[in-house]
Coordinates of C-alpha atoms in Angstrom, one line a residue:
M1 CA 14.0 -17.0 -75.6
T2 CA 16.2 -19.9 -75.2
R3 CA 15.1 -22.3 -72.3
S4 CA 18.6 -21.5 -70.3
K5 CA 18.0 -18.5 -70.5
K6 CA 13.7 -18.6 -69.6
R7 CA 15.9 -21.4 -66.9
S8 CA 17.5 -18.5 -65.2
N9 CA 14.8 -15.9 -65.0
N10 CA 12.8 -18.3 -63.1
A11 CA 15.2 -19.4 -61.0
S12 CA 16.2 -15.4 -60.3
K13 CA 12.7 -15.2 -59.8
G14 CA 12.2 -17.8 -56.9
T15 CA 15.9 -16.5 -55.8
L16 CA 13.3 -13.0 -55.0
W17 CA 10.6 -14.8 -53.9
H18 CA 12.7 -16.5 -51.5
S19 CA 14.8 -13.3 -50.7
L20 CA 11.4 -11.1 -50.0
I21 CA 9.1 -14.2 -47.6
W22 CA 13.0 -14.5 -45.0
W23 CA 13.2 -10.8 -44.6
A24 CA 9.8 -10.3 -44.1
G25 CA 9.6 -13.3 -41.5
V26 CA 12.7 -12.0 -40.2
L27 CA 11.6 -8.4 -39.2
S28 CA 7.8 -9.7 -38.4
A29 CA 10.2 -12.4 -35.6
V30 CA 12.6 -9.1 -34.3
L31 CA 9.0 -7.0 -34.0
L32 CA 7.5 -9.0 -31.6
T33 CA 10.4 -9.9 -30.2
L34 CA 10.8 -6.3 -28.9
C35 CA 6.8 -6.4 -28.8
G36 CA 7.6 -9.3 -25.4
L37 CA 10.1 -7.5 -24.1
S38 CA 8.9 -4.2 -24.2
T39 CA 6.3 -5.1 -21.2
F40 CA 9.7 -4.3 -19.0
V41 CA 10.0 -0.6 -19.8
T42 CA 7.3 1.3 -17.8
P43 CA 5.0 4.1 -21.3
A44 CA 5.4 6.6 -18.1
R45 CA 9.6 6.3 -19.9
F46 CA 8.2 5.7 -23.5
P47 CA 4.5 6.5 -24.2
L48 CA 4.3 4.9 -27.1
I49 CA 5.7 1.5 -25.6
G50 CA 0.9 1.4 -24.6
V51 CA 0.3 1.7 -28.2
F52 CA 2.8 -0.5 -29.1
V53 CA 2.3 -3.6 -27.7
L54 CA -1.2 -3.3 -28.9
G55 CA 0.1 -5.0 -31.8
F56 CA 1.2 -8.7 -30.8
P57 CA -1.7 -10.3 -31.8
F58 CA -1.0 -8.9 -35.5
L59 CA 3.4 -9.5 -35.4
L60 CA 2.6 -13.4 -33.8
A61 CA -0.1 -14.1 -36.8
A62 CA 2.3 -11.9 -39.3
A63 CA 5.6 -14.6 -38.3
S64 CA 3.1 -17.2 -38.2
V65 CA 2.6 -17.3 -41.8
F66 CA 5.8 -16.7 -43.1
I67 CA 7.4 -19.3 -41.0
V68 CA 4.5 -21.5 -43.3
L69 CA 5.4 -19.7 -46.6
A70 CA 9.2 -20.5 -45.8
A71 CA 8.9 -23.8 -45.1
T72 CA 6.2 -24.4 -48.1
F73 CA 8.5 -22.9 -50.4
R74 CA 11.4 -24.7 -49.0
V75 CA 13.2 -21.6 -48.5
R76 CA 16.4 -21.8 -46.8
H77 CA 16.8 -22.0 -43.4
W78 CA 13.0 -21.2 -42.6
W79 CA 13.9 -23.0 -39.7
V80 CA 15.3 -19.9 -38.2
L81 CA 12.5 -18.3 -38.3
L82 CA 10.4 -20.8 -37.0
I83 CA 12.7 -20.2 -33.7
G84 CA 12.2 -16.5 -34.1
V85 CA 8.5 -17.6 -32.8
L86 CA 10.2 -20.1 -30.6
I87 CA 11.9 -17.2 -28.5
N88 CA 8.3 -16.0 -27.8
A89 CA 6.9 -18.9 -25.6
W90 CA 6.6 -17.2 -22.9
A91 CA 5.3 -14.5 -24.3
V92 CA 2.3 -16.4 -26.4
R93 CA 1.9 -18.2 -23.8
I94 CA 0.0 -15.4 -21.5
Y95 CA -2.1 -14.1 -24.4
L96 CA -2.6 -17.6 -26.3
P97 CA -3.1 -19.8 -23.3
I98 CA -3.7 -24.3 -23.6
N99 CA -4.2 -26.1 -20.8
L100 CA -6.3 -28.6 -20.3
P101 CA -10.0 -28.7 -19.1
Q102 CA -10.5 -28.3 -15.7
E103 CA -13.7 -27.9 -13.1
D104 CA -13.8 -26.6 -9.8
V105 CA -12.6 -27.9 -6.9
E106 CA -14.9 -29.0 -3.6
D107 CA -14.0 -26.2 -0.1
G108 CA -12.9 -24.5 -2.9
I109 CA -13.2 -20.3 -2.8
T110 CA -15.1 -18.8 -6.3
V111 CA -14.5 -15.3 -6.9
L112 CA -16.7 -13.5 -9.8
S113 CA -15.5 -9.8 -11.6
F114 CA -17.2 -8.1 -13.8
N115 CA -17.0 -4.8 -14.9
V116 CA -21.0 -4.2 -14.6
Q117 CA -21.6 -1.0 -16.7
N118 CA -23.2 1.3 -14.0
F119 CA -25.8 -2.2 -14.3
F120 CA -27.3 -0.1 -16.6
A121 CA -27.3 -0.7 -20.3
T122 CA -29.9 2.8 -20.7
K123 CA -31.1 5.5 -18.7
D124 CA -34.6 3.8 -19.8
D125 CA -34.3 0.1 -19.1
S126 CA -34.3 -0.9 -15.9
I127 CA -33.9 -5.0 -16.7
Y128 CA -30.5 -5.5 -17.2
G129 CA -30.1 -4.3 -13.2
E130 CA -32.0 -7.2 -12.8
T131 CA -30.5 -9.7 -15.6
I132 CA -27.3 -9.1 -13.8
C133 CA -28.2 -9.4 -10.5
N134 CA -29.1 -13.4 -11.7
Y135 CA -26.7 -14.3 -13.3
I136 CA -24.3 -13.3 -10.0
L137 CA -26.9 -15.4 -7.6
E138 CA -26.4 -18.1 -9.8
S139 CA -22.7 -18.2 -10.9
E140 CA -22.6 -19.9 -6.9
S141 CA -19.9 -17.1 -6.0
D142 CA -18.0 -15.9 -3.2
I143 CA -16.6 -13.4 -3.5
V144 CA -17.9 -11.1 -5.9
C145 CA -15.8 -7.6 -7.6
L146 CA -17.9 -5.7 -9.5
Q147 CA -16.2 -2.6 -11.1
E148 CA -18.4 0.5 -12.2
A149 CA -21.4 -1.0 -9.9
P150 CA -22.8 2.8 -8.4
H151 CA -23.4 1.9 -5.2
H152 CA -25.5 5.3 -3.9
N153 CA -27.4 5.3 -7.9
K154 CA -30.8 5.8 -7.2
R155 CA -32.0 2.9 -8.8
F156 CA -29.3 0.4 -7.6
L157 CA -30.8 1.1 -3.9
Q158 CA -33.9 0.2 -5.3
E159 CA -33.6 -2.7 -8.3
V160 CA -30.3 -3.9 -7.2
A161 CA -29.2 -3.6 -3.8
P162 CA -31.0 -5.5 -2.6
M163 CA -31.2 -8.7 -4.5
L164 CA -27.3 -9.1 -3.8
N165 CA -27.8 -7.8 -0.5
R166 CA -30.0 -11.2 0.6
S167 CA -27.7 -13.2 -0.8
F168 CA -24.1 -12.4 0.1
A169 CA -23.8 -11.1 4.3
Y170 CA -21.0 -9.0 3.6
R171 CA -20.2 -6.5 1.3
D172 CA -17.9 -3.6 0.7
S173 CA -17.1 -0.7 -1.7
V174 CA -14.9 2.7 -2.6
E175 CA -15.6 5.8 -3.7
L176 CA -13.1 8.6 -5.4
P177 CA -13.6 11.8 -6.9
K178 CA -14.3 11.2 -10.5
S179 CA -13.9 7.9 -9.9
S180 CA -15.7 4.5 -10.5
Y181 CA -16.8 3.0 -8.0
L182 CA -15.2 -1.0 -7.2
N183 CA -18.2 -3.0 -5.0
I184 CA -16.9 -6.2 -3.2
Y185 CA -19.4 -8.5 -2.0
S186 CA -18.7 -11.5 0.5
R187 CA -20.0 -14.6 2.3
L188 CA -16.6 -14.4 4.3
P189 CA -16.2 -11.4 7.0
I190 CA -14.6 -7.9 5.2
I191 CA -13.2 -6.6 8.2
G192 CA -10.9 -4.2 6.7
R193 CA -9.9 -2.3 3.4
E194 CA -7.4 0.2 2.3
I195 CA -7.1 2.6 -1.2
V196 CA -3.5 1.0 -2.6
A197 CA -3.6 2.5 -6.2
N198 CA -5.0 6.1 -7.2
G199 CA -5.2 8.4 -10.0
E200 CA -6.7 10.5 -12.0
S201 CA -9.6 8.2 -12.4
N202 CA -10.5 4.8 -11.7
H203 CA -8.0 3.2 -8.9
C204 CA -8.0 -0.2 -7.1
A205 CA -9.1 -1.0 -3.8
A206 CA -7.7 -3.2 -0.7
F207 CA -10.1 -6.0 1.5
T208 CA -9.6 -7.9 4.3
L209 CA -11.7 -11.3 4.4
L210 CA -11.5 -13.1 7.8
D211 CA -11.2 -16.2 6.2
G212 CA -11.5 -19.1 9.1
S213 CA -8.4 -18.4 10.8
D214 CA -6.3 -16.7 8.5
T215 CA -6.5 -13.6 6.5
I216 CA -7.7 -12.5 2.8
Y217 CA -6.5 -9.4 0.9
V218 CA -8.6 -9.1 -1.8
V219 CA -7.8 -7.1 -3.7
N220 CA -10.3 -5.2 -7.0
C221 CA -9.1 -3.4 -9.8
H222 CA -10.5 -1.2 -11.8
L223 CA -7.5 0.9 -13.5
R224 CA -6.7 3.7 -16.1
S225 CA -9.0 3.7 -19.0
M226 CA -7.9 4.3 -22.7
G227 CA -9.7 7.1 -22.0
L228 CA -11.5 6.7 -25.7
S229 CA -15.8 8.4 -25.8
P230 CA -17.7 6.5 -27.1
E231 CA -17.6 8.5 -29.9
E232 CA -14.3 7.5 -30.7
K233 CA -14.6 4.3 -29.9
A234 CA -16.7 4.0 -32.4
G235 CA -14.6 5.9 -34.7
F236 CA -11.9 3.2 -34.0
S237 CA -14.6 0.5 -35.1
G238 CA -15.2 2.5 -38.2
I239 CA -11.6 2.3 -39.5
V240 CA -11.6 -1.4 -38.4
H241 CA -14.9 -2.1 -40.5
D242 CA -15.4 0.4 -42.9
A243 CA -11.9 1.5 -43.9
D244 CA -13.0 1.1 -47.6
T245 CA -15.9 4.4 -47.2
L246 CA -12.9 6.8 -45.8
S247 CA -10.6 8.7 -46.9
N248 CA -7.1 9.1 -46.6
S249 CA -6.7 12.1 -44.2
E250 CA -9.9 10.5 -42.3
K251 CA -8.0 7.3 -41.5
R252 CA -5.3 9.6 -40.3
H253 CA -7.1 11.6 -38.3
G254 CA -8.5 8.9 -36.4
S255 CA -5.4 6.4 -36.3
K256 CA -3.5 9.9 -34.7
M257 CA -5.7 10.9 -32.4
L258 CA -6.1 6.8 -31.1
I259 CA -2.3 6.9 -30.6
T260 CA -2.3 10.1 -29.0
K261 CA -5.2 9.0 -26.3
I262 CA -3.8 5.2 -25.5
A263 CA 0.0 7.0 -25.2
A264 CA -1.6 8.8 -22.4
A265 CA -3.6 7.5 -20.7
S266 CA -0.7 4.3 -20.4
V267 CA 1.3 6.4 -18.6
K268 CA -0.6 7.3 -16.3
R269 CA -1.9 3.8 -15.7
A270 CA 1.9 2.6 -14.8
E271 CA 1.6 5.1 -12.2
Q272 CA -1.3 3.4 -11.1
V273 CA 0.2 0.1 -11.4
D274 CA 4.2 0.9 -9.9
K275 CA 1.0 2.3 -6.8
L276 CA 0.0 -0.9 -6.8
C277 CA 3.2 -2.9 -6.7
E278 CA 3.9 -1.2 -4.0
Y279 CA 0.9 -2.8 -2.0
L280 CA 2.0 -6.3 -3.6
E281 CA 6.1 -5.7 -2.6
R282 CA 4.6 -4.8 1.2
Q283 CA 2.2 -7.3 1.3
Q284 CA 4.2 -10.5 0.2
G285 CA 4.1 -13.8 1.7
K286 CA 0.3 -12.7 3.0
R287 CA -2.6 -14.7 1.3
I288 CA -4.1 -12.1 -1.9
I289 CA -6.2 -12.8 -4.4
L290 CA -5.9 -10.0 -7.6
C291 CA -8.9 -9.5 -10.3
G292 CA -10.8 -6.6 -11.8
D293 CA -9.9 -3.9 -15.2
F294 CA -7.0 -3.4 -16.1
N295 CA -7.8 -2.2 -19.3
D296 CA -4.9 -3.6 -20.5
T297 CA -3.8 -6.9 -22.1
P298 CA -1.7 -8.9 -21.5
I299 CA 0.9 -8.3 -23.1
S300 CA 1.5 -5.3 -21.1
Y301 CA 3.2 -3.4 -18.8
A302 CA 0.7 -3.2 -16.2
H303 CA 0.5 -7.7 -16.5
N304 CA 3.4 -8.0 -16.7
R305 CA 4.3 -5.8 -13.0
V306 CA 1.5 -7.3 -11.4
S307 CA 3.3 -11.0 -13.1
S308 CA 5.8 -11.2 -11.3
Y309 CA 4.2 -11.1 -8.2
L310 CA 1.2 -13.4 -7.9
K311 CA 0.6 -16.1 -10.8
D312 CA -1.8 -15.3 -14.1
C313 CA -5.2 -17.9 -13.2
Y314 CA -5.9 -17.6 -16.4
A315 CA -3.1 -18.4 -18.8
A316 CA -2.6 -21.0 -16.2
T317 CA -5.6 -23.1 -16.6
A318 CA -7.4 -21.1 -19.3
T319 CA -7.1 -21.9 -23.3
G320 CA -7.8 -19.2 -26.0
F321 CA -7.5 -16.0 -26.7
G322 CA -10.3 -14.9 -23.5
R323 CA -11.6 -11.8 -25.7
S324 CA -13.3 -9.9 -22.5
F325 CA -14.0 -6.9 -23.9
N326 CA -17.2 -6.6 -25.8
A327 CA -17.8 -3.4 -28.3
N328 CA -16.5 -1.3 -30.2
S329 CA -14.3 -3.9 -32.8
M330 CA -11.4 -4.5 -29.6
L331 CA -10.7 -7.9 -29.6
V332 CA -8.8 -7.9 -26.4
R333 CA -8.2 -9.6 -22.9
I334 CA -7.8 -6.7 -20.3
D335 CA -10.0 -8.5 -17.7
H336 CA -7.6 -10.3 -15.1
M337 CA -7.4 -12.7 -11.8
F338 CA -4.1 -13.3 -9.9
C339 CA -3.0 -15.3 -6.9
S340 CA -0.7 -16.2 -4.1
K341 CA 1.4 -19.0 -4.0
H342 CA -1.2 -20.3 -0.8
F343 CA -4.0 -21.0 -3.8
K344 CA -4.0 -23.4 -6.8
P345 CA -6.7 -21.8 -9.2
H346 CA -8.6 -23.3 -11.3
A347 CA -11.3 -23.7 -14.6
C348 CA -10.4 -19.7 -14.7
R349 CA -12.8 -18.7 -17.9
I350 CA -14.3 -15.9 -19.7
D351 CA -17.7 -16.0 -19.3
Q352 CA -19.1 -15.0 -23.3
S353 CA -22.6 -15.7 -22.4
V354 CA -23.3 -13.1 -21.1
L355 CA -23.8 -9.3 -22.8
Y356 CA -25.9 -7.4 -20.1
S357 CA -22.5 -5.1 -20.1
D358 CA -19.0 -4.1 -22.3
H359 CA -17.3 -6.2 -19.9
Y360 CA -17.6 -10.2 -19.9
P361 CA -17.5 -11.8 -16.7
I362 CA -13.9 -13.6 -15.2
R363 CA -14.9 -16.3 -13.0
C364 CA -12.1 -18.2 -10.8
N365 CA -12.1 -21.5 -8.2
F366 CA -9.6 -21.5 -6.0
E367 CA -8.1 -24.4 -3.6
R368 CA -6.4 -23.5 -0.7
V369 CA -2.9 -24.7 -0.6
H370 CA -1.5 -25.7 3.3

C-alpha cells in the first residue's frame, strides 16, 4: 500500500470517528433538552414522561463526555455541542446546584423535614426510635415535619412521643385511610390545619402556625411513592449491581416491571401535585414553607409545578446532587423544601450522616423578609 493510500485510509477513519462523536453528542444534547422540557407536561397525559425524566443525570453525563471528546479530537464545530448543554443550564442548576457555603442566621426559623420510616428499622429493634428522636432534638429545629410517623402506634406512644413532647410545646398530625401519617412538631403555636392534596396513598397537609402577629402556612407533603414493594426495590438494586449475572429475559422482565410501576405512580403523583398547586394558588401572597418527601427528583413535573409558586431552598443555597433516598442504589434527591418570597433560605442541606431511615433528613434555616 502506498503512503498516499495510507494517509487516505487514516483520514477516512478519522472522519468516521469524528462523525460518530458529533452525532452521538447531538443526540444526547437533544434528549437532554427534551428531558428538561418534559417537566412542563403532566404525566397524566403521557405516563412515560415520569420514567423519561429519571434519565436526566445520565443524559447530562453523556452529553458532557461527548463534548470533551469532541474538543479533544478537534471535531469541527464541537462548540455547538457545548451550546446544546448550556441551553439546559437552568435544569442543571436545579439538579446540581453550586453555591457558596452558608451559615444559619440569628433569629431565623429552622425547619427539619424527615421521612422517619415509622421510627423503627425493624419490629424487634426499638433503638432507632430513640436515636431518631435524639437527632431531631439535637438539630435545634423550630419546626419539624415528619412523614411516615405513626402517632397511634403503641411503641411510638411509649418510646418516641414523650421525648418529642417534652421539647416541642405544639404538635399535630394527620392520618387518612390507607395513607401514611404526617406529623408536625413546633415551638410556634399551631392554630389550624387543612388537608390540601389527598390521594389513594399519601397526602399533603397544611398547618397554620402563629409567628408573632403573623401566620405561617407550613405544608407537609408525602406524595405518591413509586409503588415498588421491598422485593421490587431489591430487584432494581440487583439490576444495577448484578447485571452481568442476570439473563437477558430477567433484565427485560425487571425493567418492564419497573417502567410500568413508575409510570403509573407518576400519573397519580401528578394528580396530587395539581391539587397541591390549587392550594398554593389560593394562598398566593401568604407566608409559606413547604417540605416533604416528593418521591420525585428535581427534574420532574411535581418539582416544576411547585417551583412555579415557591423557591427551591436546596437549589438556592446548597451544593451537589443532594441524594436523599439512601436505599436500593437509587441515587436521587426526592426530599425537597420550598418557601415563599417572605423568607430567605440559608444553609439548606441534606444530612447524609443520618442512617436511621431509608431517607436522609433535609434542613433549612429561614430569614424573615419584611
